[in-house]
mmCIF file of C-alpha atoms and ligand atoms in Angstrom:
data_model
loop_
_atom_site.group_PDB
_atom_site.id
_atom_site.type_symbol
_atom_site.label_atom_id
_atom_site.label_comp_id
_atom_site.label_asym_id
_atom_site.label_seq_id
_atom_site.Cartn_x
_atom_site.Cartn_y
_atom_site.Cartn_z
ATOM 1 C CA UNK A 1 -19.877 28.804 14.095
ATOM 2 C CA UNK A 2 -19.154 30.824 10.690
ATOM 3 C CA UNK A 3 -16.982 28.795 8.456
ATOM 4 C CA UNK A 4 -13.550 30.405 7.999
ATOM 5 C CA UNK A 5 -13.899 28.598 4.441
ATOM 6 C CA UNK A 6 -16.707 28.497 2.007
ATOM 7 C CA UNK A 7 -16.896 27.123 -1.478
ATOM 8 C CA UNK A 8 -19.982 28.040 -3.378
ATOM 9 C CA UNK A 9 -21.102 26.056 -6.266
ATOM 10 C CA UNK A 10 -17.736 26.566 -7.567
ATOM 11 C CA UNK A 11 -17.008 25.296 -11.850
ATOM 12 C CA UNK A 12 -13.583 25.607 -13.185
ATOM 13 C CA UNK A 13 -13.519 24.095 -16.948
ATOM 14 C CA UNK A 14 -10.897 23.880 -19.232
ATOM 15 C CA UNK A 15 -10.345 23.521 -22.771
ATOM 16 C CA UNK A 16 -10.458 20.145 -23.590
ATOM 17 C CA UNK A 17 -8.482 18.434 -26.125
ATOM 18 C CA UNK A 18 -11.773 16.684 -27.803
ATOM 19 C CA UNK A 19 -12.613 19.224 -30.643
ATOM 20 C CA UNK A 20 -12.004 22.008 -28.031
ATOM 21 C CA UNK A 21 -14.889 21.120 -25.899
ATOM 22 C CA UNK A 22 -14.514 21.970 -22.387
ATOM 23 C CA UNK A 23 -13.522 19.804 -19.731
ATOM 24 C CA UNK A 24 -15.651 20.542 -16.512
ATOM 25 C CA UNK A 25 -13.091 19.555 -14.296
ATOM 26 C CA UNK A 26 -14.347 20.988 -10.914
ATOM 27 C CA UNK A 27 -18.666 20.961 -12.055
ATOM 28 C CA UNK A 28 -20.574 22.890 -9.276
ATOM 29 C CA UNK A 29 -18.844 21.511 -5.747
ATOM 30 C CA UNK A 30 -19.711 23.500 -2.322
ATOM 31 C CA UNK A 31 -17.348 22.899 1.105
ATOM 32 C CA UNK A 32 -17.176 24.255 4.274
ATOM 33 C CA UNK A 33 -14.119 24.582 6.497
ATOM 34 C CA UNK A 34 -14.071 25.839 10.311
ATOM 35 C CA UNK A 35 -11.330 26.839 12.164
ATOM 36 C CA UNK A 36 -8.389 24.104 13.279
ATOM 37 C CA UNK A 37 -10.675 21.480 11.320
ATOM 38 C CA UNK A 38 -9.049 18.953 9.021
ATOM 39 C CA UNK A 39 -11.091 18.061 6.112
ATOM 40 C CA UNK A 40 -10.928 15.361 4.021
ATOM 41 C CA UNK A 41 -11.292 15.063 0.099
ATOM 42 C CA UNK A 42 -10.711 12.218 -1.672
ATOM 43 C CA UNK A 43 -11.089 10.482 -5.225
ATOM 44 C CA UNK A 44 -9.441 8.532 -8.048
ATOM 45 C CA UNK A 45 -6.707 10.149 -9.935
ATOM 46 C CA UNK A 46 -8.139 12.557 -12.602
ATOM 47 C CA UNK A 47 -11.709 13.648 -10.425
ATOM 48 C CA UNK A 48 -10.588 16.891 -9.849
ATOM 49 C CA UNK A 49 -9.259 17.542 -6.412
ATOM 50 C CA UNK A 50 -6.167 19.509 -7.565
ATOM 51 C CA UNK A 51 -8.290 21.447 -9.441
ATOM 52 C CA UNK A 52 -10.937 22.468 -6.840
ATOM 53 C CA UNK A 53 -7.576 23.345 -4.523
ATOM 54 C CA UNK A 54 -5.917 25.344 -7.085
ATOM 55 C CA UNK A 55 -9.244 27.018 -7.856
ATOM 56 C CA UNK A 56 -9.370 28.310 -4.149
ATOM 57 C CA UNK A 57 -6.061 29.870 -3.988
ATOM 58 C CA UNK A 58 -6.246 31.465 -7.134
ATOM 59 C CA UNK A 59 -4.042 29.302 -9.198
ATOM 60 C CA UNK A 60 -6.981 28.512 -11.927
ATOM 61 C CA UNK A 61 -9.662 30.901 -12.403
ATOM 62 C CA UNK A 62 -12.958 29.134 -11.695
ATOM 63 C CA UNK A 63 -16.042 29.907 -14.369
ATOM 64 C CA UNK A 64 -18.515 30.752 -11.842
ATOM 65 C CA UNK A 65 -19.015 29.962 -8.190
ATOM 66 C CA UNK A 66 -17.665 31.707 -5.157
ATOM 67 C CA UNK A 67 -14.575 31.359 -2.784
ATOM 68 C CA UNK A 68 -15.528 33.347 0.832
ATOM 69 C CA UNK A 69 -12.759 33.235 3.083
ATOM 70 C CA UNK A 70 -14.033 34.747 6.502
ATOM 71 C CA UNK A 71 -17.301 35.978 4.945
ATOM 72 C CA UNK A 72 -15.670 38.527 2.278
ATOM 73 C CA UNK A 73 -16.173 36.770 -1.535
ATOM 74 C CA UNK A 74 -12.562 36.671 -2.761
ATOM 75 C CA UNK A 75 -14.400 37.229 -6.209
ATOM 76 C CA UNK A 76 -15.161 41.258 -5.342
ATOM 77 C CA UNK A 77 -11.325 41.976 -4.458
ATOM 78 C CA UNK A 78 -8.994 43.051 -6.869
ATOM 79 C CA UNK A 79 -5.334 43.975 -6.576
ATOM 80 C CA UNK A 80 -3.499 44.470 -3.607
ATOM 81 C CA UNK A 81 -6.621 43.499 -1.055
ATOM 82 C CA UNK A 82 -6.941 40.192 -3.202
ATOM 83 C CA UNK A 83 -3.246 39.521 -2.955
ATOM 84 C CA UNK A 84 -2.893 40.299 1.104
ATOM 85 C CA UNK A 85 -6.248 37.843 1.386
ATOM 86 C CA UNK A 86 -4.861 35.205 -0.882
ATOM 87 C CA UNK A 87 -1.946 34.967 1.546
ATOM 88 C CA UNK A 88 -4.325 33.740 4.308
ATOM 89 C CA UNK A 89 -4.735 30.309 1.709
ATOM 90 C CA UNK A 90 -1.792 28.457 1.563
ATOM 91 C CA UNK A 91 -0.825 25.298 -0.674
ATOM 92 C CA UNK A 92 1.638 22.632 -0.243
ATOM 93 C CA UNK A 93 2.039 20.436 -2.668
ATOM 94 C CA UNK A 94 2.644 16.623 -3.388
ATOM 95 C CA UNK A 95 6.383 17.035 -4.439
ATOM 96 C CA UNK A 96 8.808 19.689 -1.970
ATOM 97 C CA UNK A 97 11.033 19.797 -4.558
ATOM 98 C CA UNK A 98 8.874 21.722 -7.106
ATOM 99 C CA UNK A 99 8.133 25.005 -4.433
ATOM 100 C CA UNK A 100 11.638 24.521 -3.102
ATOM 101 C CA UNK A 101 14.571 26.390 -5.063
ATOM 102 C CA UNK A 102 17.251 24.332 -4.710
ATOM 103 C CA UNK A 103 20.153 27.405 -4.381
ATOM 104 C CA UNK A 104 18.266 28.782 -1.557
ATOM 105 C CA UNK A 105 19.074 27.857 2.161
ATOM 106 C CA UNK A 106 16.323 26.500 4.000
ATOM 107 C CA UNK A 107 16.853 29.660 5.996
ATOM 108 C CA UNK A 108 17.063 31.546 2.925
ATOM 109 C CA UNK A 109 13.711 30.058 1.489
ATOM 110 C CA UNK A 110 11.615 30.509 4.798
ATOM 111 C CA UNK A 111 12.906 33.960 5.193
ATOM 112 C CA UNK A 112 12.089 34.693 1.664
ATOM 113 C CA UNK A 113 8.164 33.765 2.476
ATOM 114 C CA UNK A 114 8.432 36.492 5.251
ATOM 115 C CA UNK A 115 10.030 38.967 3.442
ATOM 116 C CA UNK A 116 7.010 38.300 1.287
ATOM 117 C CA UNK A 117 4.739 38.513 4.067
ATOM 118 C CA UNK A 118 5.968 42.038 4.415
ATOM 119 C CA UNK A 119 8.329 41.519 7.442
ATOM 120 C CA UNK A 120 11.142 44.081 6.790
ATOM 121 C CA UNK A 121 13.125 43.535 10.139
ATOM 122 C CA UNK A 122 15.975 41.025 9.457
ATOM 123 C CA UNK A 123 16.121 40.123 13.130
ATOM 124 C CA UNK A 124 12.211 39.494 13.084
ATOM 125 C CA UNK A 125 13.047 36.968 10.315
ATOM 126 C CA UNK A 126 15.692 35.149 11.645
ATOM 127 C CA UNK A 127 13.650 35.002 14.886
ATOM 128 C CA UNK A 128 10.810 34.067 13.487
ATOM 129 C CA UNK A 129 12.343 31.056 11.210
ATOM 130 C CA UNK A 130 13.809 29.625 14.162
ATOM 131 C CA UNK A 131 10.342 29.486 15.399
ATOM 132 C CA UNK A 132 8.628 28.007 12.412
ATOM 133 C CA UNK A 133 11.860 25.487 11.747
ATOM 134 C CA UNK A 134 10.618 24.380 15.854
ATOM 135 C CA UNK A 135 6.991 24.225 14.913
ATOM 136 C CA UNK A 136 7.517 21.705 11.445
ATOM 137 C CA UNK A 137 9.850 19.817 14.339
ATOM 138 C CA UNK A 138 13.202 20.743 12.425
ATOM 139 C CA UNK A 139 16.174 21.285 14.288
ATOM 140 C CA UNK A 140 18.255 25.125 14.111
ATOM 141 C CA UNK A 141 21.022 23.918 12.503
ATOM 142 C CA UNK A 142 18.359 23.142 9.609
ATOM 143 C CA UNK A 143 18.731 26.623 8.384
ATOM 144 C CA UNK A 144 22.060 26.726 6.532
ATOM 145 C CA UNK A 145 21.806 23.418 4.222
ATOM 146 C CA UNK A 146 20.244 23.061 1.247
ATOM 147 C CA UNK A 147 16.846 21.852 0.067
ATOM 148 C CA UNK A 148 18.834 18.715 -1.455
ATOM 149 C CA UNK A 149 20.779 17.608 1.712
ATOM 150 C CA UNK A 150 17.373 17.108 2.900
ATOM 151 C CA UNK A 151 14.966 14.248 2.745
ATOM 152 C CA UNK A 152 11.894 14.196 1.443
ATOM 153 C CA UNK A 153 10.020 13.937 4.643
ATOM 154 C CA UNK A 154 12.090 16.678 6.312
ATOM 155 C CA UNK A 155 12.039 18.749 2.704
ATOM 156 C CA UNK A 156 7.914 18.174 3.420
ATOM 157 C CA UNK A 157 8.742 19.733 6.310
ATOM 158 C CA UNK A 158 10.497 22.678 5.382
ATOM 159 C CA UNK A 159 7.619 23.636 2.532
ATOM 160 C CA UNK A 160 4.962 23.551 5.507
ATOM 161 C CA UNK A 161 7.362 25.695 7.291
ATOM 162 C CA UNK A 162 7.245 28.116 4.338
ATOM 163 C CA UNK A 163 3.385 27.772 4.235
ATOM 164 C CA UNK A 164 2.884 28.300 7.675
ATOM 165 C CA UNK A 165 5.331 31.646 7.419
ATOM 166 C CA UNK A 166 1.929 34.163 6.144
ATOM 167 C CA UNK A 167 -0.078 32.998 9.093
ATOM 168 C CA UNK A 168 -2.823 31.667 6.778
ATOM 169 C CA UNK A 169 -6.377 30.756 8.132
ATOM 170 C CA UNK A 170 -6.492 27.780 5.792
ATOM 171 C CA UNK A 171 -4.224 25.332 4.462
ATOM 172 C CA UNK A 172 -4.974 23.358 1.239
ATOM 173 C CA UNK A 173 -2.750 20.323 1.385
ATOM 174 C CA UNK A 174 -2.416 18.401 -2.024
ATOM 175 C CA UNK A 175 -1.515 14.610 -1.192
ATOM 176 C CA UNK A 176 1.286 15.982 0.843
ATOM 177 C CA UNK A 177 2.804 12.618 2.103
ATOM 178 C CA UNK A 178 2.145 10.275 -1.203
ATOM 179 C CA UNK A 179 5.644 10.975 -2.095
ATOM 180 C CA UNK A 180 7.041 9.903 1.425
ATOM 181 C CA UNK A 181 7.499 6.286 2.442
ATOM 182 C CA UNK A 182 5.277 4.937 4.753
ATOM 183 C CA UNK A 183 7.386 5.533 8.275
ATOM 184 C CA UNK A 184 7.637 9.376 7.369
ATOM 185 C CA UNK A 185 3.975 9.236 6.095
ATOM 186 C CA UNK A 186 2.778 9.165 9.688
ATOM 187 C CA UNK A 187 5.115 11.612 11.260
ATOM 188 C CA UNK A 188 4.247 14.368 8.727
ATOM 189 C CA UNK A 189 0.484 13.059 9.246
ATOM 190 C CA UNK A 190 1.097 13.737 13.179
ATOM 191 C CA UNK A 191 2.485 16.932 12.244
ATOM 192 C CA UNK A 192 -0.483 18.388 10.789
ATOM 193 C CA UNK A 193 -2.475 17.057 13.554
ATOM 194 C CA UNK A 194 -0.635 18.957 15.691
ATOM 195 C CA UNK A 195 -0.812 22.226 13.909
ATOM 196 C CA UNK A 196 -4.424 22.022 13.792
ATOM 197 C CA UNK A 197 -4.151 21.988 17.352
ATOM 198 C CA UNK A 198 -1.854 24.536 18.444
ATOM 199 C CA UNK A 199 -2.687 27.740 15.788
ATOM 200 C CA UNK A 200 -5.925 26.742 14.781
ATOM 201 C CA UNK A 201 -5.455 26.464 10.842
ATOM 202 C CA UNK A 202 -7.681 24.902 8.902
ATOM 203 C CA UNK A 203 -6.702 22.167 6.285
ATOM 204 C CA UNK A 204 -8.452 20.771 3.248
ATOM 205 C CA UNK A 205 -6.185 17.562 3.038
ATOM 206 C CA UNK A 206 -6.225 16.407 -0.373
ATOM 207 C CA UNK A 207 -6.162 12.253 -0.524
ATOM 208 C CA UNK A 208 -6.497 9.547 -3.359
ATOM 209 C CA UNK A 209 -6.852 7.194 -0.246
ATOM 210 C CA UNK A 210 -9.803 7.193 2.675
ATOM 211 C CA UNK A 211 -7.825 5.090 4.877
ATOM 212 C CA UNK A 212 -5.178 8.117 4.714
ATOM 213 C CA UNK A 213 -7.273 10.858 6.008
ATOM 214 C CA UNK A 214 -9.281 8.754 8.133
ATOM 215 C CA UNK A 215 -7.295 9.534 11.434
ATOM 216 C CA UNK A 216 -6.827 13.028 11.144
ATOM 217 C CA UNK A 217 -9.832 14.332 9.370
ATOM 218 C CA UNK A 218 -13.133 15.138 11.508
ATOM 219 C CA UNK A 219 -15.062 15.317 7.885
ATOM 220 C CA UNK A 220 -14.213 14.168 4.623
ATOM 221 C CA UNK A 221 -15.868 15.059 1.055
ATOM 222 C CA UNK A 222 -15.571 12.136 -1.591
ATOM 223 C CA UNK A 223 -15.304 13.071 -5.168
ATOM 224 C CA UNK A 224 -15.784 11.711 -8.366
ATOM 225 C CA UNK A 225 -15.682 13.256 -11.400
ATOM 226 C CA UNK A 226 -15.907 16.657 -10.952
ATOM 227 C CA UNK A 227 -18.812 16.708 -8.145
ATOM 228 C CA UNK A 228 -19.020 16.014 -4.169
ATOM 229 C CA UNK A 229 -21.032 12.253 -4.066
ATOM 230 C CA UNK A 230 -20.859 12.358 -0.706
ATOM 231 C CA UNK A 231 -20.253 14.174 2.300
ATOM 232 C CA UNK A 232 -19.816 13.300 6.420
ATOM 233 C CA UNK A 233 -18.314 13.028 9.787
ATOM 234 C CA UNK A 234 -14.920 10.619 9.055
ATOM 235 C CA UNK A 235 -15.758 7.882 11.521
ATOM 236 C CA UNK A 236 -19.460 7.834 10.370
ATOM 237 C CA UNK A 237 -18.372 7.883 6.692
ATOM 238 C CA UNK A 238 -15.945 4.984 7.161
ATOM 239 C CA UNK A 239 -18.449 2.900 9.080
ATOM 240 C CA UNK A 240 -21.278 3.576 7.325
ATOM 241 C CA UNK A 241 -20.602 4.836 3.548
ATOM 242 C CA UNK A 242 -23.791 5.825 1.498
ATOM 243 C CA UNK A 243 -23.002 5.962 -1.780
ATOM 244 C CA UNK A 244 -21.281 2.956 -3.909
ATOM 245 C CA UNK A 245 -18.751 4.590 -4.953
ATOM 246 C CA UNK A 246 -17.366 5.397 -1.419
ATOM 247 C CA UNK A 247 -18.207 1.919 -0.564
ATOM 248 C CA UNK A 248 -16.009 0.683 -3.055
ATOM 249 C CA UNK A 249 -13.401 2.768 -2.560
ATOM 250 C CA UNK A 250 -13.018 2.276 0.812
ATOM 251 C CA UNK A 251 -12.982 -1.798 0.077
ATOM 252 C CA UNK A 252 -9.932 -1.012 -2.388
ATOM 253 C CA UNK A 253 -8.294 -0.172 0.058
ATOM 254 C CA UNK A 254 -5.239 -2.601 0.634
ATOM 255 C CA UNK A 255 -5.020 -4.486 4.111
ATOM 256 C CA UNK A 256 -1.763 -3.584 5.688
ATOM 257 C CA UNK A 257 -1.027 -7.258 6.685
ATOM 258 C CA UNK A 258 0.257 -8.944 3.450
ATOM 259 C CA UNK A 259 -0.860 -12.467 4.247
ATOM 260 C CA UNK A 260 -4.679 -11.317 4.818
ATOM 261 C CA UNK A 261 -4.324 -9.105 1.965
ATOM 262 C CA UNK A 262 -3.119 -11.729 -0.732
ATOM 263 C CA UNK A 263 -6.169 -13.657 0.009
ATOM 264 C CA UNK A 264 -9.001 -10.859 0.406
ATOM 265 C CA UNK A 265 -11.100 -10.655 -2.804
ATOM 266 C CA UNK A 266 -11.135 -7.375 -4.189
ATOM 267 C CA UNK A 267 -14.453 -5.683 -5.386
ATOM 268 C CA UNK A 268 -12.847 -3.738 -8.326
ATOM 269 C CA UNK A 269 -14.492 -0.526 -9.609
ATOM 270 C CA UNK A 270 -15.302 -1.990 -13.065
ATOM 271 C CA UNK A 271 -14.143 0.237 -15.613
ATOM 272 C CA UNK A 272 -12.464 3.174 -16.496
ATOM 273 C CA UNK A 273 -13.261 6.589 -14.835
ATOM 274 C CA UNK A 274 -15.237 8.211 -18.221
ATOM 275 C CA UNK A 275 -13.936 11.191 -19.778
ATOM 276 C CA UNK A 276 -14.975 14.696 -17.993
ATOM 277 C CA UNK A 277 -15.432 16.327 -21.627
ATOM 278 C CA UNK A 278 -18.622 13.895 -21.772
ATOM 279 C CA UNK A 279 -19.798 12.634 -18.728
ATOM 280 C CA UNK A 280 -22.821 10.189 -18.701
ATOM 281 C CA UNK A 281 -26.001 11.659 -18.113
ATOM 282 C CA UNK A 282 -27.932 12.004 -14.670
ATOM 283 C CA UNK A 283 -25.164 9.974 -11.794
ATOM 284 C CA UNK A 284 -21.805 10.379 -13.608
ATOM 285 C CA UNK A 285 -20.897 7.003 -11.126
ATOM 286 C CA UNK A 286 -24.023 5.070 -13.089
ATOM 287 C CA UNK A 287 -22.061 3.608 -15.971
ATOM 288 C CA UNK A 288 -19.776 1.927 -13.183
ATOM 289 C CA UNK A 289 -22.197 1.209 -10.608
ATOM 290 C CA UNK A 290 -23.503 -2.277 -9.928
ATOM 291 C CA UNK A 291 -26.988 -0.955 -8.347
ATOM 292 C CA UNK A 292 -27.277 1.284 -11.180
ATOM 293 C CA UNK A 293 -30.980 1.498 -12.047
ATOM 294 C CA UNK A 294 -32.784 3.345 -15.361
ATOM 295 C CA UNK A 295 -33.842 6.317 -12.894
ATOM 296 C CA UNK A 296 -29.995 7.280 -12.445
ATOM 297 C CA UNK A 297 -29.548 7.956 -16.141
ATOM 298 C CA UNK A 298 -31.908 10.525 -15.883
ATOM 299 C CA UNK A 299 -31.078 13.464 -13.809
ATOM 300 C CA UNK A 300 -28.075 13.714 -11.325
ATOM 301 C CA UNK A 301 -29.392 12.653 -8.221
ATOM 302 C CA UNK A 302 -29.818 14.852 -5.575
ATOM 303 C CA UNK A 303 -27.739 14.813 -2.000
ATOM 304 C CA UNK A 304 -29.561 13.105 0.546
ATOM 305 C CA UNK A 305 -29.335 13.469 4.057
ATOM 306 C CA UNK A 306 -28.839 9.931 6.048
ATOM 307 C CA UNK A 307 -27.919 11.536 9.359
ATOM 308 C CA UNK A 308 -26.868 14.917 10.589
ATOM 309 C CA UNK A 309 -24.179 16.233 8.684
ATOM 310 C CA UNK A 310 -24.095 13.524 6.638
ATOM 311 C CA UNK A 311 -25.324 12.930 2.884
ATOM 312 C CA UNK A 312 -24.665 11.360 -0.247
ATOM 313 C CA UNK A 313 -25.657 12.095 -4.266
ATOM 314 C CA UNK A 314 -27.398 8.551 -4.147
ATOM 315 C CA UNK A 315 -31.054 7.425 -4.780
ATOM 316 C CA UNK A 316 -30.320 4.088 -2.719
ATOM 317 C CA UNK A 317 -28.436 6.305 -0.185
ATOM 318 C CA UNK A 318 -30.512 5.777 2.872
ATOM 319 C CA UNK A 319 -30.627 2.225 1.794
ATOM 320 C CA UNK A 320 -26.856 1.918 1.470
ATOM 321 C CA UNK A 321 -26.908 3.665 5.313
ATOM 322 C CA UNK A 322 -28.920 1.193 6.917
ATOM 323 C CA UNK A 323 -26.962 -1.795 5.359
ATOM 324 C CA UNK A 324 -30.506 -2.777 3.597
ATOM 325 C CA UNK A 325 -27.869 -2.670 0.082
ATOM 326 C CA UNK A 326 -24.750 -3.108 -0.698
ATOM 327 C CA UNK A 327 -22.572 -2.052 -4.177
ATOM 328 C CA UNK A 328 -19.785 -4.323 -3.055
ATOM 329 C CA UNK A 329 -19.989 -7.778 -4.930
ATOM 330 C CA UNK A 330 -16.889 -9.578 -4.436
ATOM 331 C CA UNK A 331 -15.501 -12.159 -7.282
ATOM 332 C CA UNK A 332 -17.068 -15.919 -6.776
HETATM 333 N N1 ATP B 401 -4.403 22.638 -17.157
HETATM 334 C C1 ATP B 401 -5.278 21.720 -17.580
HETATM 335 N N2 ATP B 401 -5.721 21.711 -18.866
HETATM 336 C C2 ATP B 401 -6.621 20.814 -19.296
HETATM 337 N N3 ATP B 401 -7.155 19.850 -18.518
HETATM 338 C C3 ATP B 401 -6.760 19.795 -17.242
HETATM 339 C C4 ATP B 401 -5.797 20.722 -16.697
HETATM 340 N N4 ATP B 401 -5.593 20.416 -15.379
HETATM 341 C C5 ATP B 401 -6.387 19.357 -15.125
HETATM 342 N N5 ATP B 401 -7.077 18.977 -16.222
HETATM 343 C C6 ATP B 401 -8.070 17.893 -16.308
HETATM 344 O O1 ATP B 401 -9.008 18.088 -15.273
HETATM 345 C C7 ATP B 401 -9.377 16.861 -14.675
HETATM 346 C C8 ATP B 401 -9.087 16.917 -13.191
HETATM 347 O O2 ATP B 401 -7.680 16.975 -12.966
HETATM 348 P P1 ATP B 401 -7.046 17.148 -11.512
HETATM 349 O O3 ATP B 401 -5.590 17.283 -11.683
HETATM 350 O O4 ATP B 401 -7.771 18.228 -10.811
HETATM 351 O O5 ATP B 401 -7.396 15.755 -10.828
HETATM 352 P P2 ATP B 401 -6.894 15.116 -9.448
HETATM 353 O O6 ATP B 401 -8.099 14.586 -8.771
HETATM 354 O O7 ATP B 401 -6.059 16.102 -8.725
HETATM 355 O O8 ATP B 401 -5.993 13.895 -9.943
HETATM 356 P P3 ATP B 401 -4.692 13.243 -9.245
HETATM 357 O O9 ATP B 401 -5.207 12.417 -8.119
HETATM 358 O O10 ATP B 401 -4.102 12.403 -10.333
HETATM 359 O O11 ATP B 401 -3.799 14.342 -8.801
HETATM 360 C C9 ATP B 401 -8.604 15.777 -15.416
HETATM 361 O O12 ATP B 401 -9.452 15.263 -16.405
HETATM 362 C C10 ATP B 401 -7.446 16.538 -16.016
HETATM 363 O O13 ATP B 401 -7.023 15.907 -17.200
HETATM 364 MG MG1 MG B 402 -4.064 16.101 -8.069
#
């Protein structure tokens, strides 16, 4: 099946504050989507996940690399035929309230992403929002308040409805329920499932969390900064991770029972995540991995492949597969 979504080798720098040197934010990362798939990507804060997302829809303009949406390189458009296939990539961000204008209806700001969409017909519009207020499960009456009568989960709501509006193929979601609580987190979770389902979008779903995504994505890509370390089906990844630094991320994450989870020990990531204007040489994860060993320092190991669809940027990966290894070392 032809991905409806390719990344190629993509690099989007910026100018760093260090003595103007850049800041490879995004350094040469490559994903796939397919149609109604929900894909994973995850990392600390700071790796460059909002970057790689922004780079896809055009928001940053990447150094080199390419972004094909349905096998035509977004990089040879110009003008108008790059604006209509932009539309097809939508974004929803982390906080509703910064693409929501708060003196707009919700009708108003739905109908506004038609009229956008190039749908003249005022009675196509009003039809139409009444279907996408049904499909973000919003009731009608929804349409005539205001973004702040809302709350946040049903303002969430309202910006996928907008999203949804272009009929895009592909739907980059940028840690779309960290701002919700944790009851709302799991409806708006449900609703993307669902959407998946019934039109067939794809969805990179942007996480600092594994546990998160680990439901609804079929394949999640881990990052750390600025490159892919690993790559696989989201069951297999969870149960079997193959590079340390999605081994220890996954074991950060809290247990949702309070009494087990004040007495777990915590394998910490030791230090800081280093600067992306000077990243350590060969595995950027070295300076903070326990199985670190002098071979990592000396050119950025390559992906291998532990089972089908499944690698990681590790030279203990296969190792780290079979259980033979572990990077977890948990506090005497
Ligand atoms: N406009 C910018 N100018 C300069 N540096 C930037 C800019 N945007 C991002 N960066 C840097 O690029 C790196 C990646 O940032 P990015 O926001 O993509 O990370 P992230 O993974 O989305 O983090 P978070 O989980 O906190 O949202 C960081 O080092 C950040 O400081
Ligand atoms: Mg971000």
């Amino acid at each position: 099946m032809k991905p409806v979504l390719q990344v190629d080798h993509l690099v989007t720098s910026f100018t760093g504050t260090v003595r103007g040197r850049p800041v490879k934010a995004v350094d040469d990362v490559s994903i796939t989507l397919h149609q109604g798939e929900i894909v994973g990507l995850v990392g600390e804060s700071g790796c460059g996940k909002s970057t790689l997302g922004r780079s896809i829809v055009g928001l940053e303009t990447p150094k080199s690399g390419k972004v094909v949406l349905d096998g035509v390189d977004l990089g040879a458009l110009s003008g108008r035929r790059l604006r209509e296939a932009r539309r097809a990539i939508q974004y929803v961000f982390q906080d509703p309230y910064a693409s929501l204008n708060d003196r707009q209806t919700i009708g108003e700001a739905i109908e506004e992403a038609l009229i956008i969409g190039g749908m003249a017909s005022r009675e196509k519009r009003v039809a139409r929002t009444a279907e996408l207020l049904d499909q973000v499960g919003l009731a009608a009456a929804v349409r005539d308040r205001f973004t702040r009568e809302l709350s946040g989960g049903q303002r969430q709501r309202v910006a996928i409805a907008r999203a949804l509006a272009v009929e895009p193929r592909v739907l980059i979601c940028d840690e779309p329920v960290s701002a919700l609580d944790l009851s709302i987190r799991a409806q708006v979770m449900n609703l993307f499932m669902g959407l998946r389902q019934d039109l067939g979008v794809a969805c990179l779903f942007i996480a600092h969390d594994l546990a998160l995504v680990r439901q609804a994505a079929t394949r999640v890509y881990v990052m750390y900064l600025g490159r892919i370390v690993e790559l696989g089906p989201s069951a297999e990844l969870y149960e079997r991770p193959s590079h340390p630094y999605t081994q220890l991320l996954l074991a950060s994450v809290p247990d949702a029972n309070p009494i087990v989870e004040r007495q777990r020990k915590v394998p910490l990531i030791a230090g800081e995540i280093p600067s992306p204007t000077n990243p350590p040489s060969g595995c950027r994860f070295r300076t903070r991995c326990p199985l670190a060993v002098e071979a990592c320092g000396q050119a950025p190991p390559p992906h291998k492949t532990v089972s089908p669809a499944h690698s990681a940027a590790c030279v203990f990966a296969k190792e780290l597969y079979a259980g033979q290894v572990s990077a977890i070392q948990l506090p005497a």
